[in-house]
mmCIF file of C-alpha atoms in Angstrom:
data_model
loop_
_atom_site.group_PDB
_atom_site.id
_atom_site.type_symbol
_atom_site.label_atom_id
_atom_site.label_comp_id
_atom_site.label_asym_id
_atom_site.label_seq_id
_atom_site.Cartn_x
_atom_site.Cartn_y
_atom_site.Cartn_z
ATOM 1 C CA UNK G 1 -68.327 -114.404 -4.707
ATOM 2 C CA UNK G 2 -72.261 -113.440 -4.054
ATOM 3 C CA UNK G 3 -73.190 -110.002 -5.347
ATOM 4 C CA UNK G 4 -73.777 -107.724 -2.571
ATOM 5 C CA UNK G 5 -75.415 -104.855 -3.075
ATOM 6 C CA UNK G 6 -73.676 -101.358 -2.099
ATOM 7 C CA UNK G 7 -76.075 -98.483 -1.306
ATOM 8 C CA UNK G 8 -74.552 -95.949 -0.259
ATOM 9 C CA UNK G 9 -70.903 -94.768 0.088
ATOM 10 C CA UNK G 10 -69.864 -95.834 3.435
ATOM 11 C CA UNK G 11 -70.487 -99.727 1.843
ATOM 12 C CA UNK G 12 -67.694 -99.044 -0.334
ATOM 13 C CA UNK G 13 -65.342 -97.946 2.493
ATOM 14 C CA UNK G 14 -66.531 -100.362 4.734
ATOM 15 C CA UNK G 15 -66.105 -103.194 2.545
ATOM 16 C CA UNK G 16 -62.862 -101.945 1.011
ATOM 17 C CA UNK G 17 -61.907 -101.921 5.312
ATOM 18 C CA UNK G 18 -62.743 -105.552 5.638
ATOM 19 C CA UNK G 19 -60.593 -106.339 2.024
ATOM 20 C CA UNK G 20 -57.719 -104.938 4.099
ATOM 21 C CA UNK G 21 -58.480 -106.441 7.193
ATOM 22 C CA UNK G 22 -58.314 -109.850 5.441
ATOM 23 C CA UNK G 23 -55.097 -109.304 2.841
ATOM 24 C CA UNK G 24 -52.869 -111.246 4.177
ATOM 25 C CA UNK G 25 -55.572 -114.243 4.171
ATOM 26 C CA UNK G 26 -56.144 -113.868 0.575
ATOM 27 C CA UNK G 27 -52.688 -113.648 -0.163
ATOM 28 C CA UNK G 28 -52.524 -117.087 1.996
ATOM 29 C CA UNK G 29 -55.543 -118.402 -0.030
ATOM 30 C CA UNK G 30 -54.140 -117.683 -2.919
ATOM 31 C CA UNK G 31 -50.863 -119.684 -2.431
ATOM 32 C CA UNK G 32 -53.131 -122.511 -1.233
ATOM 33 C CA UNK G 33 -55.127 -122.828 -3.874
ATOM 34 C CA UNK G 34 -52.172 -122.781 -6.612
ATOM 35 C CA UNK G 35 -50.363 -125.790 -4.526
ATOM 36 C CA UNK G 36 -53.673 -127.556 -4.531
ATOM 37 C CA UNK G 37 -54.007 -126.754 -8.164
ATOM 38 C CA UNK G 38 -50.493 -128.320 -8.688
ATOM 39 C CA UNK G 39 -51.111 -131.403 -6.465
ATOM 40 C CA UNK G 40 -54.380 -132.371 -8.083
ATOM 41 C CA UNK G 41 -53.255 -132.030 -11.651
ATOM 42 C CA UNK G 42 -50.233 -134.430 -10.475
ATOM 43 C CA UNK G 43 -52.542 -136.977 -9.266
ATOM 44 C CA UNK G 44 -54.617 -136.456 -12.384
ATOM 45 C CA UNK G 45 -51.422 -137.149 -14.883
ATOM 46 C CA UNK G 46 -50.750 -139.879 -12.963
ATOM 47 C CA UNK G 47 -53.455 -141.448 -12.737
ATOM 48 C CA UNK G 48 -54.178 -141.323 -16.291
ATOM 49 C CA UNK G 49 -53.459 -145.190 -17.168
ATOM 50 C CA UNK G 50 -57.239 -146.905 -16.585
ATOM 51 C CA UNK G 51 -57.330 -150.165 -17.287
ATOM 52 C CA UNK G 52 -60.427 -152.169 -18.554
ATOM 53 C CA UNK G 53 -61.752 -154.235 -15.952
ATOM 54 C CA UNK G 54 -61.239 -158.215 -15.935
ATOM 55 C CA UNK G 55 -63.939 -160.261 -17.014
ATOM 56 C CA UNK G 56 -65.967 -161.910 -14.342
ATOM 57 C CA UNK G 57 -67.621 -165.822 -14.848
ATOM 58 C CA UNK G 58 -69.572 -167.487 -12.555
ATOM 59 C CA UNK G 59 -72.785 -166.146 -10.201
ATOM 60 C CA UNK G 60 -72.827 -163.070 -11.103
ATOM 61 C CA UNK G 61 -75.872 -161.018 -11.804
ATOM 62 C CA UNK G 62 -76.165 -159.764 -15.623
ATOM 63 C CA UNK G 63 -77.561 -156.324 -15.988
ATOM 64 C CA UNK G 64 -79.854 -154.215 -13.949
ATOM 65 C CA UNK G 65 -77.185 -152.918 -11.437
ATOM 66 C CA UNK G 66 -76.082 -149.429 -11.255
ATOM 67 C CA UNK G 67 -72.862 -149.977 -10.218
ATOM 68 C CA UNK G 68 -69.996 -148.788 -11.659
ATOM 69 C CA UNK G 69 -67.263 -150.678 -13.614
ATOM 70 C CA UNK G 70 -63.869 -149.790 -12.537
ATOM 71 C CA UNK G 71 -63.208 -147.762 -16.028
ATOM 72 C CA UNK G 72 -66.373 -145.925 -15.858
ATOM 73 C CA UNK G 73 -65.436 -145.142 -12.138
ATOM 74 C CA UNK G 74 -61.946 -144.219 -12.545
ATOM 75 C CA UNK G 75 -63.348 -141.679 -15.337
ATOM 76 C CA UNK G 76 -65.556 -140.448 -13.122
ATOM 77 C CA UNK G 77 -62.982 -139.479 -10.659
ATOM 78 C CA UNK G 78 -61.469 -137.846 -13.566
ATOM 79 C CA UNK G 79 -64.189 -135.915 -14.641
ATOM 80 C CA UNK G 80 -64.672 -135.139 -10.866
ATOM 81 C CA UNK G 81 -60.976 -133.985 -10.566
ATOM 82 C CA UNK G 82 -60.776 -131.745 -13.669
ATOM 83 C CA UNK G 83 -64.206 -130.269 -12.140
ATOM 84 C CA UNK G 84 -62.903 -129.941 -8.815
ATOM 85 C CA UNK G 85 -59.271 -128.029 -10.620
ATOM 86 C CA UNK G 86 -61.410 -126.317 -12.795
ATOM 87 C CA UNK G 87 -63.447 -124.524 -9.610
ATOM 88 C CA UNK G 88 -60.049 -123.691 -8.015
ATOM 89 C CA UNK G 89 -58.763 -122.161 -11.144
ATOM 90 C CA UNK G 90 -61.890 -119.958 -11.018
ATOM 91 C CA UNK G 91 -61.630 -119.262 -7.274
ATOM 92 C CA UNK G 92 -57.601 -118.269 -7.790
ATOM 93 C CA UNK G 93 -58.367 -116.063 -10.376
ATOM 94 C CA UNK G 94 -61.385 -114.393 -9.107
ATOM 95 C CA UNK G 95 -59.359 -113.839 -5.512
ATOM 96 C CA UNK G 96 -56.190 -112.911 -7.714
ATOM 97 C CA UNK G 97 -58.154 -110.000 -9.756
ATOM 98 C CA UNK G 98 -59.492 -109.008 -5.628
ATOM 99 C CA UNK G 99 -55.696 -108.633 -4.475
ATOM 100 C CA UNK G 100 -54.117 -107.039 -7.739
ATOM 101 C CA UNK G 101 -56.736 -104.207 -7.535
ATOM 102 C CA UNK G 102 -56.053 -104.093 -3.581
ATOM 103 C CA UNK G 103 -52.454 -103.765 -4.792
ATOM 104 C CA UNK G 104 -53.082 -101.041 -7.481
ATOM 105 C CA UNK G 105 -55.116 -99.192 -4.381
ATOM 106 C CA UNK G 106 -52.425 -98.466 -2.472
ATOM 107 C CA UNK G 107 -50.271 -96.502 -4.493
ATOM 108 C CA UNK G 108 -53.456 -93.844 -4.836
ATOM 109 C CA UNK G 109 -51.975 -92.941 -1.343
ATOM 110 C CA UNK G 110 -49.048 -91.093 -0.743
ATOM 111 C CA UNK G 111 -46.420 -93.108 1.225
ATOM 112 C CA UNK G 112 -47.563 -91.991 4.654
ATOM 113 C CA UNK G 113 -50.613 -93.000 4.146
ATOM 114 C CA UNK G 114 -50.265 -96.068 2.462
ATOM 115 C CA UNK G 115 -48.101 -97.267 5.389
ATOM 116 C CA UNK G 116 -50.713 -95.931 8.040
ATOM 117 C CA UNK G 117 -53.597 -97.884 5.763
ATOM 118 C CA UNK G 118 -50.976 -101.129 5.716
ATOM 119 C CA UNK G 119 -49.954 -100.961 9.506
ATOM 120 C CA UNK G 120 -53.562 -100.102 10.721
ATOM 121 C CA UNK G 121 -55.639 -103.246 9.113
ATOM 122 C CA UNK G 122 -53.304 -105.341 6.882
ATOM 123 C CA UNK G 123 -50.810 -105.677 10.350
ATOM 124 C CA UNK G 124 -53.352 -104.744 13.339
ATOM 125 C CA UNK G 125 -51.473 -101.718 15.020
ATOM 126 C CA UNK G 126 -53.210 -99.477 17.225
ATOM 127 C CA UNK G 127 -53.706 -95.988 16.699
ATOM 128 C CA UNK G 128 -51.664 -94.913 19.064
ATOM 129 C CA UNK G 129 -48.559 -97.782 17.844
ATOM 130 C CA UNK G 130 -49.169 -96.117 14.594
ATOM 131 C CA UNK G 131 -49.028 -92.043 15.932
ATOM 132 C CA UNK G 132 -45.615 -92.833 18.048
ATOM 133 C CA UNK G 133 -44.247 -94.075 14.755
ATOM 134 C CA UNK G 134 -45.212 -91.578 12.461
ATOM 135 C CA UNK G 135 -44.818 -88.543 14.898
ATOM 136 C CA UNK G 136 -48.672 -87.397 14.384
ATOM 137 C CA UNK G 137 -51.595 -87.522 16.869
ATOM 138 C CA UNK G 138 -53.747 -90.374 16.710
ATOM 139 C CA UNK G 139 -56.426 -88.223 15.593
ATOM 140 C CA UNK G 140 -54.792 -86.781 12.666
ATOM 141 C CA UNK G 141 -53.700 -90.946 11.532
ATOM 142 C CA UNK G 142 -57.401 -91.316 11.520
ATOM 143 C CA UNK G 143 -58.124 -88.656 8.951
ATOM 144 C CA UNK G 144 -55.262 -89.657 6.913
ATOM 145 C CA UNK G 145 -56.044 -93.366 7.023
ATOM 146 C CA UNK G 146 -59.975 -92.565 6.499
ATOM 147 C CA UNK G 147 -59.305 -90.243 3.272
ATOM 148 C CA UNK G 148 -56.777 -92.733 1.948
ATOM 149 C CA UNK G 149 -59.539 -95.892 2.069
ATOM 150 C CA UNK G 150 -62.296 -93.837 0.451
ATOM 151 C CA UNK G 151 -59.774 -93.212 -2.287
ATOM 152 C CA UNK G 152 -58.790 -96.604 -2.580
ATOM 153 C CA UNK G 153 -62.418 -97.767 -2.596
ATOM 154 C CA UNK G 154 -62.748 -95.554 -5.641
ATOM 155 C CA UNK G 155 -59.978 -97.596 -7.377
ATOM 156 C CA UNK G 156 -61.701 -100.665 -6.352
ATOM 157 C CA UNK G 157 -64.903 -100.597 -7.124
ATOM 158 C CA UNK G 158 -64.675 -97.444 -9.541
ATOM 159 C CA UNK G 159 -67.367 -94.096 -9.678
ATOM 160 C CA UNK G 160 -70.079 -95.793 -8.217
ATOM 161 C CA UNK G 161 -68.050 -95.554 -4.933
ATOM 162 C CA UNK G 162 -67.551 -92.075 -4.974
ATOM 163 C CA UNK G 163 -69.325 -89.625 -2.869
ATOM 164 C CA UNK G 164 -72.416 -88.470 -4.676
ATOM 165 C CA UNK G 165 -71.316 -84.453 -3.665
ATOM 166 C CA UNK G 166 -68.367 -85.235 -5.565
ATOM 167 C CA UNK G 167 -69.340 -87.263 -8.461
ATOM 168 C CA UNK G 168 -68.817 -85.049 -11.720
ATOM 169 C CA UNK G 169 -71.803 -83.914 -14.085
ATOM 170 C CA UNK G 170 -70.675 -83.322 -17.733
ATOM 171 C CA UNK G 171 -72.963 -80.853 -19.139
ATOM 172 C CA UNK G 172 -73.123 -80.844 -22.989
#
């Protein structure tokens, strides 16, 4: 991922907002990328018998082409692969690390909240879907759901996402 660089507060909250607006993608990434994982180390471990290249007689050039034999190409394809699994690997556990902290977020709320939080951007339910359910006003969901993501931005990205008004000063 690129490093962004969080200023002031509301980043936090408003990027730990789009992280739940876009769980159930990574979650969908994240399968994705393990059955790619699996399907190109298959084709890898099957591929693994390269044999050397017949000799050619005749009219053909000697030397000075770049072209590549069929052994040295075959390894490359190899080397290519193991890059290309070795970048998904990366990618799987960098998004992994993303969704278990996501995961370890929501229990900082209690349950009504954490259901508000899931129902409002992980599933897409209005305000009002969400206040007929719980048996609240809208307006009161809002509070609940906004003080439940500034918590869970704290678990995400740790102190430096905490309110400056609230941040503690240990005095020796």
């Amino acid at each position: 991922m690129m490093a962004l660089e969080l200023r002031s507060y509301n980043d936090y909250a408003d990027l730990t907002k789009k992280y739940l607006r876009n769980y159930h993608t990574f979650k969908l990434t994240e399968k994705m990328l393990e059955e790619d994982i699996r399907s190109k180390e298959q084709i890898l471990s099957a591929s693994l018998d390269v044999g050397a290249a017949v000799a050619r007689y005749g009219d053909a050039p000697a030397g000075g082409h770049t072209e590549l034999n069929g052994i040295e190409a075959a390894c490359e394809r190899h080397l290519q692969m193991r890059q290309d699994i070795q970048n998904m690997k990366s990618d799987l556990s960098e998004l992994r690390r993303l969704t278990d902290k996501i995961d370890i977020a929501f229990n900082v709320a209690d349950d009504i909240a954490r259901s508000m939080v899931r129902e409002y951007y992980v599933d897409g339910y209005s305000w009002e879907q969400i206040s007929m359910k719980h048996h609240y006003s809208a307006r009161w969901c809002r509070e609940k759901v906004k003080k439940a993501v500034e918590d869970m931005s704290m678990v995400i990205f740790g102190m430096k996402a905490k309110p400056l008004q609230l941040s503690f000063v240990f005095v020796q």
